PDB file of C-alpha atoms in Angstrom:
ATOM      1  CA  MET O 242     117.056 165.834 115.231  1.00  0.00           C
ATOM      2  CA  LYS O 243     116.964 167.714 118.131  1.00  0.00           C
ATOM      3  CA  GLU O 244     114.450 166.043 119.418  1.00  0.00           C
ATOM      4  CA  ARG O 245     116.824 162.763 119.129  1.00  0.00           C
ATOM      5  CA  LYS O 246     119.073 164.338 120.405  1.00  0.00           C
ATOM      6  CA  GLU O 247     118.349 164.913 123.950  1.00  0.00           C
ATOM      7  CA  ALA O 248     116.550 161.285 123.492  1.00  0.00           C
ATOM      8  CA  ASN O 249     120.381 160.325 123.443  1.00  0.00           C
ATOM      9  CA  GLU O 250     122.193 162.329 125.584  1.00  0.00           C
ATOM     10  CA  ALA O 251     119.390 162.028 128.035  1.00  0.00           C
ATOM     11  CA  LYS O 252     120.161 157.577 127.620  1.00  0.00           C
ATOM     12  CA  GLU O 253     123.912 159.146 128.257  1.00  0.00           C
ATOM     13  CA  VAL O 254     123.202 160.793 131.497  1.00  0.00           C
ATOM     14  CA  LYS O 255     121.338 156.709 132.791  1.00  0.00           C
ATOM     15  CA  GLU O 256     124.055 155.050 131.577  1.00  0.00           C
ATOM     16  CA  GLU O 257     126.318 157.717 133.951  1.00  0.00           C
ATOM     17  CA  GLU O 258     124.022 157.641 136.441  1.00  0.00           C
ATOM     18  CA  LYS O 259     124.512 153.451 136.352  1.00  0.00           C
ATOM     19  CA  GLN O 260     127.629 152.885 136.540  1.00  0.00           C
ATOM     20  CA  LYS O 261     128.206 155.875 139.414  1.00  0.00           C
ATOM     21  CA  SER O 262     125.605 153.065 140.906  1.00  0.00           C
ATOM     22  CA  GLY O 263     128.174 151.041 140.618  1.00  0.00           C
ATOM     23  CA  GLY O 264     130.324 152.168 142.343  1.00  0.00           C
ATOM     24  CA  ILE O 265     128.650 152.268 145.429  1.00  0.00           C
ATOM     25  CA  ALA O 266     127.734 149.981 148.187  1.00  0.00           C
ATOM     26  CA  ALA O 267     125.341 148.744 151.264  1.00  0.00           C
ATOM     27  CA  PHE O 268     127.282 147.493 154.079  1.00  0.00           C
ATOM     28  CA  PHE O 269     125.072 146.434 156.908  1.00  0.00           C
ATOM     29  CA  ASP O 270     126.049 144.690 159.911  1.00  0.00           C
ATOM     30  CA  LEU O 271     123.680 141.738 160.596  1.00  0.00           C
ATOM     31  CA  ASP O 272     123.541 141.182 164.397  1.00  0.00           C
ATOM     32  CA  GLY O 273     120.802 143.828 166.262  1.00  0.00           C
ATOM     33  CA  THR O 274     120.447 145.466 162.953  1.00  0.00           C
ATOM     34  CA  LEU O 275     119.002 143.282 160.526  1.00  0.00           C
ATOM     35  CA  THR O 276     118.206 140.157 162.264  1.00  0.00           C
ATOM     36  CA  ALA O 277     116.954 140.416 166.320  1.00  0.00           C
ATOM     37  CA  LEU O 278     119.199 139.147 168.805  1.00  0.00           C
ATOM     38  CA  PRO O 279     119.777 137.410 170.408  1.00  0.00           C
ATOM     39  CA  SER O 280     122.534 136.797 167.940  1.00  0.00           C
ATOM     40  CA  LEU O 281     123.194 134.013 165.541  1.00  0.00           C
ATOM     41  CA  GLU O 282     125.483 132.876 166.843  1.00  0.00           C
ATOM     42  CA  SER O 283     124.312 132.651 170.205  1.00  0.00           C
ATOM     43  CA  ARG O 284     121.399 130.595 169.095  1.00  0.00           C
ATOM     44  CA  LEU O 285     123.992 128.312 167.483  1.00  0.00           C
ATOM     45  CA  PHE O 286     125.840 127.903 171.153  1.00  0.00           C
ATOM     46  CA  ARG O 287     123.161 127.079 172.747  1.00  0.00           C
ATOM     47  CA  THR O 288     122.195 124.325 169.870  1.00  0.00           C
ATOM     48  CA  LEU O 289     125.544 123.170 170.060  1.00  0.00           C
ATOM     49  CA  ARG O 290     125.194 123.155 174.016  1.00  0.00           C
ATOM     50  CA  TYR O 291     121.151 121.317 174.526  1.00  0.00           C
ATOM     51  CA  ARG O 292     122.662 118.588 171.339  1.00  0.00           C
ATOM     52  CA  ARG O 293     125.504 117.891 173.432  1.00  0.00           C
ATOM     53  CA  GLU O 294     128.613 118.956 171.179  1.00  0.00           C
ATOM     54  CA  ILE O 295     130.826 120.248 172.213  1.00  0.00           C
ATOM     55  CA  ARG O 296     133.331 117.956 173.373  1.00  0.00           C
ATOM     56  CA  ALA O 297     134.025 118.698 177.473  1.00  0.00           C
ATOM     57  CA  LYS O 298     137.345 119.466 176.814  1.00  0.00           C
ATOM     58  CA  ASN O 299     135.557 121.624 174.770  1.00  0.00           C
ATOM     59  CA  TYR O 300     136.084 124.218 177.165  1.00  0.00           C
ATOM     60  CA  LEU O 301     138.839 123.952 178.654  1.00  0.00           C
ATOM     61  CA  PHE O 302     140.439 124.861 175.762  1.00  0.00           C
ATOM     62  CA  TRP O 303     137.871 128.530 175.260  1.00  0.00           C
ATOM     63  CA  LEU O 304     139.386 129.184 178.847  1.00  0.00           C
ATOM     64  CA  ARG O 305     143.015 129.295 178.180  1.00  0.00           C
ATOM     65  CA  GLU O 306     142.271 130.761 175.104  1.00  0.00           C
ATOM     66  CA  ALA O 307     140.389 133.171 177.106  1.00  0.00           C
ATOM     67  CA  LEU O 308     143.244 134.121 179.048  1.00  0.00           C
ATOM     68  CA  ARG O 309     145.183 134.676 175.645  1.00  0.00           C
ATOM     69  CA  LEU O 310     142.645 136.577 174.391  1.00  0.00           C
ATOM     70  CA  MET O 311     141.942 138.896 178.036  1.00  0.00           C
ATOM     71  CA  PRO O 312     145.017 141.776 177.208  1.00  0.00           C
ATOM     72  CA  ARG O 313     143.030 142.507 174.257  1.00  0.00           C
ATOM     73  CA  GLY O 314     140.123 142.900 176.110  1.00  0.00           C
ATOM     74  CA  PHE O 315     136.069 141.316 176.138  1.00  0.00           C
ATOM     75  CA  ASN O 316     135.866 142.375 172.739  1.00  0.00           C
ATOM     76  CA  ALA O 317     138.375 140.012 171.319  1.00  0.00           C
ATOM     77  CA  ILE O 318     137.136 137.382 173.591  1.00  0.00           C
ATOM     78  CA  LEU O 319     133.629 137.620 172.597  1.00  0.00           C
ATOM     79  CA  TYR O 320     134.615 137.935 168.395  1.00  0.00           C
ATOM     80  CA  ALA O 321     138.198 136.180 168.782  1.00  0.00           C
ATOM     81  CA  ASN O 322     137.382 133.255 170.510  1.00  0.00           C
ATOM     82  CA  LYS O 323     135.800 129.654 168.912  1.00  0.00           C
ATOM     83  CA  MET O 324     137.495 126.464 170.572  1.00  0.00           C
ATOM     84  CA  TYR O 325     134.049 125.651 171.573  1.00  0.00           C
ATOM     85  CA  LEU O 326     133.541 124.430 167.612  1.00  0.00           C
ATOM     86  CA  ARG O 327     137.046 122.219 167.908  1.00  0.00           C
ATOM     87  CA  GLY O 328     136.477 118.299 166.339  1.00  0.00           C
ATOM     88  CA  LEU O 329     133.026 120.120 165.391  1.00  0.00           C
ATOM     89  CA  LYS O 330     132.056 119.102 162.202  1.00  0.00           C
ATOM     90  CA  ILE O 331     130.805 120.471 159.504  1.00  0.00           C
ATOM     91  CA  LEU O 332     127.184 118.785 158.345  1.00  0.00           C
ATOM     92  CA  ASP O 333     125.575 118.537 154.600  1.00  0.00           C
ATOM     93  CA  GLU O 334     122.750 119.575 153.941  1.00  0.00           C
ATOM     94  CA  ARG O 335     121.218 115.952 155.555  1.00  0.00           C
ATOM     95  CA  GLY O 336     122.535 116.873 157.917  1.00  0.00           C
ATOM     96  CA  GLU O 337     125.418 114.156 158.084  1.00  0.00           C
ATOM     97  CA  GLY O 338     128.815 114.736 159.032  1.00  0.00           C
ATOM     98  CA  ASP O 339     130.339 115.045 155.094  1.00  0.00           C
ATOM     99  CA  GLY O 340     134.506 114.410 154.994  1.00  0.00           C
ATOM    100  CA  ASP O 341     134.475 116.142 151.228  1.00  0.00           C
ATOM    101  CA  ILE O 342     134.122 119.673 152.424  1.00  0.00           C
ATOM    102  CA  SER O 343     137.256 120.370 153.589  1.00  0.00           C
ATOM    103  CA  SER O 344     139.213 122.841 150.978  1.00  0.00           C
ATOM    104  CA  TRP O 345     136.512 125.157 151.900  1.00  0.00           C
ATOM    105  CA  HIS O 346     138.542 127.171 153.608  1.00  0.00           C
ATOM    106  CA  LYS O 347     141.085 124.972 154.269  1.00  0.00           C
ATOM    107  CA  ASP O 348     144.263 127.190 154.141  1.00  0.00           C
ATOM    108  CA  GLY O 349     142.419 129.971 154.475  1.00  0.00           C
ATOM    109  CA  HIS O 350     142.371 129.936 150.536  1.00  0.00           C
ATOM    110  CA  GLN O 351     138.792 131.751 150.306  1.00  0.00           C
ATOM    111  CA  ALA O 352     138.931 135.585 149.456  1.00  0.00           C
ATOM    112  CA  GLU O 353     136.264 137.824 152.170  1.00  0.00           C
ATOM    113  CA  GLY O 354     133.770 139.412 150.784  1.00  0.00           C
ATOM    114  CA  GLN O 355     133.308 137.595 148.134  1.00  0.00           C
ATOM    115  CA  ALA O 356     129.760 137.121 146.791  1.00  0.00           C
ATOM    116  CA  SER O 357     127.843 134.189 148.897  1.00  0.00           C
ATOM    117  CA  ALA O 358     129.212 130.776 147.071  1.00  0.00           C
ATOM    118  CA  PRO O 359     126.019 127.934 147.978  1.00  0.00           C
ATOM    119  CA  PRO O 360     126.556 125.399 150.314  1.00  0.00           C
ATOM    120  CA  ARG O 361     124.830 123.220 151.988  1.00  0.00           C
ATOM    121  CA  ARG O 362     122.650 123.893 154.162  1.00  0.00           C
ATOM    122  CA  THR O 363     122.264 122.656 158.086  1.00  0.00           C
ATOM    123  CA  PRO O 364     119.223 122.164 159.960  1.00  0.00           C
ATOM    124  CA  ARG O 365     120.871 123.435 163.369  1.00  0.00           C
ATOM    125  CA  LEU O 366     122.091 126.347 161.310  1.00  0.00           C
ATOM    126  CA  PRO O 367     119.821 128.966 163.324  1.00  0.00           C
ATOM    127  CA  VAL O 368     117.241 130.470 160.777  1.00  0.00           C
ATOM    128  CA  PRO O 369     117.278 134.223 160.426  1.00  0.00           C
ATOM    129  CA  THR O 370     114.711 137.206 161.187  1.00  0.00           C
ATOM    130  CA  PHE O 371     115.208 139.723 159.227  1.00  0.00           C
ATOM    131  CA  PHE O 372     113.461 143.346 160.332  1.00  0.00           C
ATOM    132  CA  ALA O 373     110.558 144.113 157.820  1.00  0.00           C
ATOM    133  CA  HIS O 374     112.903 147.429 157.446  1.00  0.00           C
ATOM    134  CA  ALA O 375     115.598 145.965 157.618  1.00  0.00           C
ATOM    135  CA  ILE O 376     113.932 144.014 154.320  1.00  0.00           C
ATOM    136  CA  GLU O 377     113.035 147.007 152.670  1.00  0.00           C
ATOM    137  CA  ALA O 378     115.921 148.849 152.952  1.00  0.00           C
ATOM    138  CA  VAL O 379     118.287 146.689 151.081  1.00  0.00           C
ATOM    139  CA  VAL O 380     115.513 146.316 148.653  1.00  0.00           C
ATOM    140  CA  TRP O 381     115.130 150.759 148.197  1.00  0.00           C
ATOM    141  CA  HIS O 382     119.756 150.163 147.808  1.00  0.00           C
ATOM    142  CA  ALA O 383     119.790 146.571 145.532  1.00  0.00           C
ATOM    143  CA  LYS O 384     116.960 149.084 143.161  1.00  0.00           C
ATOM    144  CA  GLN O 385     119.192 151.368 142.745  1.00  0.00           C
ATOM    145  CA  GLY O 386     121.679 149.009 141.206  1.00  0.00           C
ATOM    146  CA  HIS O 387     124.128 148.969 144.646  1.00  0.00           C
ATOM    147  CA  GLU O 388     126.403 146.306 145.902  1.00  0.00           C
ATOM    148  CA  ILE O 389     124.931 144.374 149.304  1.00  0.00           C
ATOM    149  CA  VAL O 390     127.509 143.996 152.117  1.00  0.00           C
ATOM    150  CA  LEU O 391     126.631 141.421 155.075  1.00  0.00           C
ATOM    151  CA  ILE O 392     129.459 142.562 156.859  1.00  0.00           C
ATOM    152  CA  SER O 393     129.566 141.500 160.096  1.00  0.00           C
ATOM    153  CA  GLY O 394     131.180 139.799 163.267  1.00  0.00           C
ATOM    154  CA  THR O 395     129.097 136.443 163.631  1.00  0.00           C
ATOM    155  CA  LEU O 396     131.037 133.329 161.991  1.00  0.00           C
ATOM    156  CA  GLU O 397     130.279 132.579 158.442  1.00  0.00           C
ATOM    157  CA  PRO O 398     129.235 129.921 157.381  1.00  0.00           C
ATOM    158  CA  LEU O 399     126.354 132.305 159.609  1.00  0.00           C
ATOM    159  CA  ALA O 400     126.532 134.731 157.692  1.00  0.00           C
ATOM    160  CA  ARG O 401     126.595 133.399 154.550  1.00  0.00           C
ATOM    161  CA  GLY O 402     122.982 131.766 155.867  1.00  0.00           C
ATOM    162  CA  ALA O 403     121.318 134.802 156.352  1.00  0.00           C
ATOM    163  CA  ALA O 404     122.549 135.785 152.433  1.00  0.00           C
ATOM    164  CA  ARG O 405     121.575 133.298 151.317  1.00  0.00           C
ATOM    165  CA  ALA O 406     118.085 133.824 152.987  1.00  0.00           C
ATOM    166  CA  MET O 407     118.073 137.747 151.770  1.00  0.00           C
ATOM    167  CA  GLU O 408     118.383 136.776 148.959  1.00  0.00           C
ATOM    168  CA  ALA O 409     115.530 134.476 148.745  1.00  0.00           C
ATOM    169  CA  ALA O 410     113.651 137.318 150.178  1.00  0.00           C
ATOM    170  CA  LEU O 411     114.715 139.510 147.891  1.00  0.00           C
ATOM    171  CA  ALA O 412     113.592 136.915 145.156  1.00  0.00           C
ATOM    172  CA  ALA O 413     110.100 136.777 146.494  1.00  0.00           C
ATOM    173  CA  ARG O 414     109.805 140.383 144.937  1.00  0.00           C
ATOM    174  CA  GLY O 415     111.134 139.724 141.684  1.00  0.00           C
ATOM    175  CA  ILE O 416     114.271 140.807 142.620  1.00  0.00           C
ATOM    176  CA  ALA O 417     117.954 139.358 142.433  1.00  0.00           C
ATOM    177  CA  VAL O 418     120.599 139.680 143.887  1.00  0.00           C
ATOM    178  CA  THR O 419     124.317 138.016 145.249  1.00  0.00           C
ATOM    179  CA  ALA O 420     124.782 139.536 148.629  1.00  0.00           C
ATOM    180  CA  ARG O 421     128.822 139.960 149.246  1.00  0.00           C
ATOM    181  CA  VAL O 422     129.732 138.338 153.019  1.00  0.00           C
ATOM    182  CA  ILE O 423     132.590 139.681 155.191  1.00  0.00           C
ATOM    183  CA  ALA O 424     131.908 137.605 158.358  1.00  0.00           C
ATOM    184  CA  THR O 425     134.511 135.563 161.103  1.00  0.00           C
ATOM    185  CA  ARG O 426     135.945 132.552 159.079  1.00  0.00           C
ATOM    186  CA  LEU O 427     137.674 129.618 160.762  1.00  0.00           C
ATOM    187  CA  GLU O 428     139.658 127.331 160.329  1.00  0.00           C
ATOM    188  CA  GLU O 429     138.891 124.141 159.566  1.00  0.00           C
ATOM    189  CA  LYS O 430     141.118 120.811 158.598  1.00  0.00           C
ATOM    190  CA  ASP O 431     140.258 116.861 157.192  1.00  0.00           C
ATOM    191  CA  GLY O 432     135.857 117.610 158.091  1.00  0.00           C
ATOM    192  CA  LYS O 433     136.289 119.500 161.154  1.00  0.00           C
ATOM    193  CA  PHE O 434     136.871 123.110 162.668  1.00  0.00           C
ATOM    194  CA  THR O 435     139.898 123.820 164.611  1.00  0.00           C
ATOM    195  CA  GLY O 436     138.446 126.264 167.056  1.00  0.00           C
ATOM    196  CA  LYS O 437     141.046 128.458 165.555  1.00  0.00           C
ATOM    197  CA  ILE O 438     139.732 131.845 162.889  1.00  0.00           C
ATOM    198  CA  LEU O 439     141.295 132.456 159.437  1.00  0.00           C
ATOM    199  CA  GLY O 440     143.104 136.540 159.434  1.00  0.00           C
ATOM    200  CA  GLU O 441     140.690 138.976 161.943  1.00  0.00           C
ATOM    201  CA  ALA O 442     137.789 138.384 163.948  1.00  0.00           C
ATOM    202  CA  MET O 443     135.489 140.963 162.363  1.00  0.00           C
ATOM    203  CA  PHE O 444     134.899 143.020 164.463  1.00  0.00           C
ATOM    204  CA  GLY O 445     135.214 147.094 165.318  1.00  0.00           C
ATOM    205  CA  GLU O 446     138.174 148.465 162.961  1.00  0.00           C
ATOM    206  CA  ALA O 447     138.830 145.055 161.136  1.00  0.00           C
ATOM    207  CA  LYS O 448     135.569 145.881 159.405  1.00  0.00           C
ATOM    208  CA  ALA O 449     137.067 149.374 158.162  1.00  0.00           C
ATOM    209  CA  ARG O 450     140.734 147.597 157.051  1.00  0.00           C
ATOM    210  CA  ALA O 451     137.966 144.607 155.163  1.00  0.00           C
ATOM    211  CA  ALA O 452     135.979 147.212 153.737  1.00  0.00           C
ATOM    212  CA  LYS O 453     138.769 149.792 152.536  1.00  0.00           C
ATOM    213  CA  ARG O 454     140.090 146.311 150.419  1.00  0.00           C
ATOM    214  CA  LEU O 455     136.730 144.908 148.853  1.00  0.00           C
ATOM    215  CA  ALA O 456     136.301 148.950 148.024  1.00  0.00           C
ATOM    216  CA  GLY O 457     139.901 148.717 145.730  1.00  0.00           C
ATOM    217  CA  GLU O 458     139.181 145.223 144.161  1.00  0.00           C
ATOM    218  CA  MET O 459     136.306 146.367 143.299  1.00  0.00           C
ATOM    219  CA  ARG O 460     136.260 150.492 142.824  1.00  0.00           C
ATOM    220  CA  LEU O 461     133.397 151.445 145.738  1.00  0.00           C
ATOM    221  CA  ASP O 462     133.208 154.986 146.251  1.00  0.00           C
ATOM    222  CA  LEU O 463     133.868 155.388 150.339  1.00  0.00           C
ATOM    223  CA  GLY O 464     132.570 158.649 150.528  1.00  0.00           C
ATOM    224  CA  ARG O 465     128.879 157.684 148.237  1.00  0.00           C
ATOM    225  CA  CYS O 466     129.274 154.452 150.107  1.00  0.00           C
ATOM    226  CA  TYR O 467     126.743 153.347 153.163  1.00  0.00           C
ATOM    227  CA  ALA O 468     127.265 152.108 156.520  1.00  0.00           C
ATOM    228  CA  TYR O 469     124.492 150.508 158.711  1.00  0.00           C
ATOM    229  CA  GLY O 470     125.562 149.449 162.695  1.00  0.00           C
ATOM    230  CA  ASP O 471     124.390 149.107 165.661  1.00  0.00           C
ATOM    231  CA  SER O 472     126.835 149.435 168.085  1.00  0.00           C
ATOM    232  CA  LEU O 473     130.238 150.543 168.946  1.00  0.00           C
ATOM    233  CA  SER O 474     131.678 147.811 167.030  1.00  0.00           C
ATOM    234  CA  ASP O 475     130.214 149.627 164.208  1.00  0.00           C
ATOM    235  CA  ARG O 476     131.299 153.235 164.769  1.00  0.00           C
ATOM    236  CA  SER O 477     135.537 152.981 162.248  1.00  0.00           C
ATOM    237  CA  LEU O 478     132.834 150.939 159.533  1.00  0.00           C
ATOM    238  CA  MET O 479     131.019 153.705 159.715  1.00  0.00           C
ATOM    239  CA  ALA O 480     133.384 156.925 160.068  1.00  0.00           C
ATOM    240  CA  LEU O 481     134.226 155.119 156.954  1.00  0.00           C
ATOM    241  CA  VAL O 482     132.236 155.940 154.105  1.00  0.00           C
ATOM    242  CA  GLY O 483     130.590 159.055 153.243  1.00  0.00           C
ATOM    243  CA  ARG O 484     126.736 157.892 154.259  1.00  0.00           C
ATOM    244  CA  PRO O 485     126.166 156.225 157.857  1.00  0.00           C
ATOM    245  CA  ALA O 486     123.391 155.485 159.442  1.00  0.00           C
ATOM    246  CA  ALA O 487     122.755 153.967 162.914  1.00  0.00           C
ATOM    247  CA  VAL O 488     119.972 151.109 163.225  1.00  0.00           C
ATOM    248  CA  ASN O 489     118.178 150.201 166.064  1.00  0.00           C
ATOM    249  CA  PRO O 490     121.706 151.782 168.447  1.00  0.00           C
ATOM    250  CA  SER O 491     123.217 151.310 172.169  1.00  0.00           C
ATOM    251  CA  ASN O 492     122.821 153.818 174.006  1.00  0.00           C
ATOM    252  CA  ASP O 493     125.930 155.119 173.754  1.00  0.00           C
ATOM    253  CA  PHE O 494     126.544 154.560 169.794  1.00  0.00           C
ATOM    254  CA  ALA O 495     123.179 156.856 170.005  1.00  0.00           C
ATOM    255  CA  SER O 496     124.769 159.216 171.152  1.00  0.00           C
ATOM    256  CA  ILE O 497     127.643 159.526 168.745  1.00  0.00           C
ATOM    257  CA  ALA O 498     125.925 159.278 166.665  1.00  0.00           C
ATOM    258  CA  ARG O 499     123.698 162.073 167.267  1.00  0.00           C
ATOM    259  CA  THR O 500     127.104 164.575 168.128  1.00  0.00           C
ATOM    260  CA  ARG O 501     128.101 163.075 164.748  1.00  0.00           C
ATOM    261  CA  GLY O 502     124.597 163.628 162.834  1.00  0.00           C
ATOM    262  CA  TRP O 503     124.226 160.113 161.862  1.00  0.00           C
ATOM    263  CA  PRO O 504     121.129 159.329 161.147  1.00  0.00           C
ATOM    264  CA  VAL O 505     119.356 157.612 164.066  1.00  0.00           C
ATOM    265  CA  LEU O 506     116.746 154.693 162.247  1.00  0.00           C
ATOM    266  CA  ILE O 507     114.895 152.087 164.530  1.00  0.00           C
ATOM    267  CA  TRP O 508     113.959 148.996 162.668  1.00  0.00           C
ATOM    268  CA  GLU O 509     112.976 147.568 165.463  1.00  0.00           C
ATOM    269  CA  ARG O 510     110.189 143.973 165.321  1.00  0.00           C
ATOM    270  CA  LYS O 511     106.250 146.870 165.628  1.00  0.00           C
ATOM    271  CA  GLU O 512     108.706 150.200 165.617  1.00  0.00           C
ATOM    272  CA  SER O 513     108.012 152.651 163.168  1.00  0.00           C
ATOM    273  CA  SER O 514     110.892 153.351 160.277  1.00  0.00           C
ATOM    274  CA  THR O 515     110.831 156.851 160.811  1.00  0.00           C
ATOM    275  CA  GLN O 516     113.427 158.823 163.519  1.00  0.00           C
ATOM    276  CA  ARG O 517     112.256 158.609 167.303  1.00  0.00           C
ATOM    277  CA  CYS O 518     113.221 161.378 169.536  1.00  0.00           C
ATOM    278  CA  PRO O 519     116.422 160.574 172.096  1.00  0.00           C
ATOM    279  CA  ASP O 520     115.023 160.375 174.959  1.00  0.00           C
ATOM    280  CA  ARG O 521     112.573 157.016 173.832  1.00  0.00           C
ATOM    281  CA  ILE O 522     115.616 155.953 171.965  1.00  0.00           C
ATOM    282  CA  GLY O 523     117.734 156.029 174.417  1.00  0.00           C
ATOM    283  CA  THR O 524     115.064 153.846 177.138  1.00  0.00           C
ATOM    284  CA  SER O 525     114.871 151.858 174.116  1.00  0.00           C
ATOM    285  CA  ALA O 526     118.643 151.146 173.480  1.00  0.00           C
ATOM    286  CA  VAL O 527     119.674 150.676 177.809  1.00  0.00           C
ATOM    287  CA  ARG O 528     117.201 147.658 177.435  1.00  0.00           C
ATOM    288  CA  ARG O 529     118.652 146.240 175.031  1.00  0.00           C
ATOM    289  CA  GLU O 530     121.769 146.657 175.743  1.00  0.00           C
ATOM    290  CA  ILE O 531     120.873 145.405 178.957  1.00  0.00           C
ATOM    291  CA  VAL O 532     119.744 141.968 178.470  1.00  0.00           C
ATOM    292  CA  GLU O 533     122.368 142.085 175.317  1.00  0.00           C
ATOM    293  CA  LYS O 534     124.934 142.358 177.484  1.00  0.00           C
ATOM    294  CA  LYS O 535     123.686 140.248 180.442  1.00  0.00           C
ATOM    295  CA  GLU O 536     124.053 136.910 177.225  1.00  0.00           C
ATOM    296  CA  GLN O 537     126.540 137.214 176.934  1.00  0.00           C
ATOM    297  CA  ARG O 538     128.707 137.946 179.802  1.00  0.00           C
ATOM    298  CA  SER O 539     126.171 134.508 181.475  1.00  0.00           C
ATOM    299  CA  ALA O 540     127.452 132.324 177.810  1.00  0.00           C
ATOM    300  CA  ILE O 541     131.252 132.703 179.297  1.00  0.00           C
ATOM    301  CA  ALA O 542     130.322 132.362 182.332  1.00  0.00           C
ATOM    302  CA  GLN O 543     128.812 129.129 181.782  1.00  0.00           C
ATOM    303  CA  CYS O 544     132.147 128.204 179.941  1.00  0.00           C
ATOM    304  CA  GLY O 545     133.822 128.999 182.828  1.00  0.00           C
ATOM    305  CA  ASP O 546     131.865 126.977 185.524  1.00  0.00           C
ATOM    306  CA  SER O 547     132.076 123.696 183.156  1.00  0.00           C
ATOM    307  CA  CYS O 548     135.134 124.773 182.069  1.00  0.00           C
ATOM    308  CA  ALA O 549     135.791 123.993 185.355  1.00  0.00           C
ATOM    309  CA  ARG O 550     133.939 121.227 186.316  1.00  0.00           C
ATOM    310  CA  ASN O 551     135.359 119.016 183.295  1.00  0.00           C
ATOM    311  CA  ALA O 552     138.725 121.140 185.242  1.00  0.00           C
ATOM    312  CA  GLY O 553     138.959 119.267 188.237  1.00  0.00           C
ATOM    313  CA  LYS O 554     137.929 115.877 186.516  1.00  0.00           C
ATOM    314  CA  TRP O 555     140.822 116.032 184.589  1.00  0.00           C
ATOM    315  CA  LEU O 556     142.774 116.433 187.128  1.00  0.00           C
ATOM    316  CA  ASP O 557     141.577 113.434 189.397  1.00  0.00           C
ATOM    317  CA  GLY O 558     141.579 110.738 186.002  1.00  0.00           C
ATOM    318  CA  PHE O 559     146.090 112.212 185.600  1.00  0.00           C
ATOM    319  CA  ARG O 560     146.771 111.414 189.799  1.00  0.00           C
ATOM    320  CA  ASP O 561     144.313 108.425 189.734  1.00  0.00           C
ATOM    321  CA  ARG O 562     147.118 107.686 186.450  1.00  0.00           C
ATOM    322  CA  ARG O 563     150.170 108.746 187.800  1.00  0.00           C
ATOM    323  CA  ALA O 564     149.045 106.914 190.966  1.00  0.00           C
ATOM    324  CA  ALA O 565     148.913 103.488 189.421  1.00  0.00           C
ATOM    325  CA  ASN O 566     151.910 104.062 187.031  1.00  0.00           C
ATOM    326  CA  GLU O 567     153.656 104.139 190.944  1.00  0.00           C
TER     327      GLU O 567
END
């Protein structure tokens, strides 16, 4: 009787711990944290530009929106300006136009943070390459029964594609996981992107607000939750949870992490999963940060150059038409 009672008590303790673990989530940033740079959106932009799928006038729309967002800073231009996608058709699995999917995110009805659905794949979406140590971290959290949440400033279709790829990687190990996705949502109309975003661009404090909303919906204990990020954009999210960790941090972010006592992890390829000493963290981060900023500014500069050229053509055509009418 005594042994049976002890066994029942042990079982109850395990059940209680299991229920508690259900109130814990692991929030993962995507670009630079789970996957290698350049970012998924940068790769998508290059592909679209190479295939000439971005209409010339979209650069003008992009420039106009950049000027409007300029008072809010560089990050607002980078994360909230999606006018280069204006008029771009959504593709189905075969890469063909699909006019029957305009209801997906149309008018913003889909809730953020919902489990990743299986929308169609498209061959032009970049395939994410995960850091090996990042997958090991996700595996560990999954085995603990933690909710897995991808929270990223990238486009939601890209984030959902990354979630599906990550789920497949875990399934290959016999681990069934459904990752939740919080990312920058795009407005659609008649099967095409409008270039506008729905709600907030998911960077900075917007990540923390989204995590709070999800915690309320899922009854998460944020004090026991985990968060992994690589840049200053993730600082607010990481300050929100009780178990943050800086991954492949930028130079400034590594300094903040050390000041606040957050673990610093290096998940870059061919690197050790253990923590590094500060000088090596700084050296690697500086190199990565410089490359990333150059790529971002180069993309914006290229957009600006195209805007200028196309604006000139448009103005010349306008003058010709006005002269003909006169």
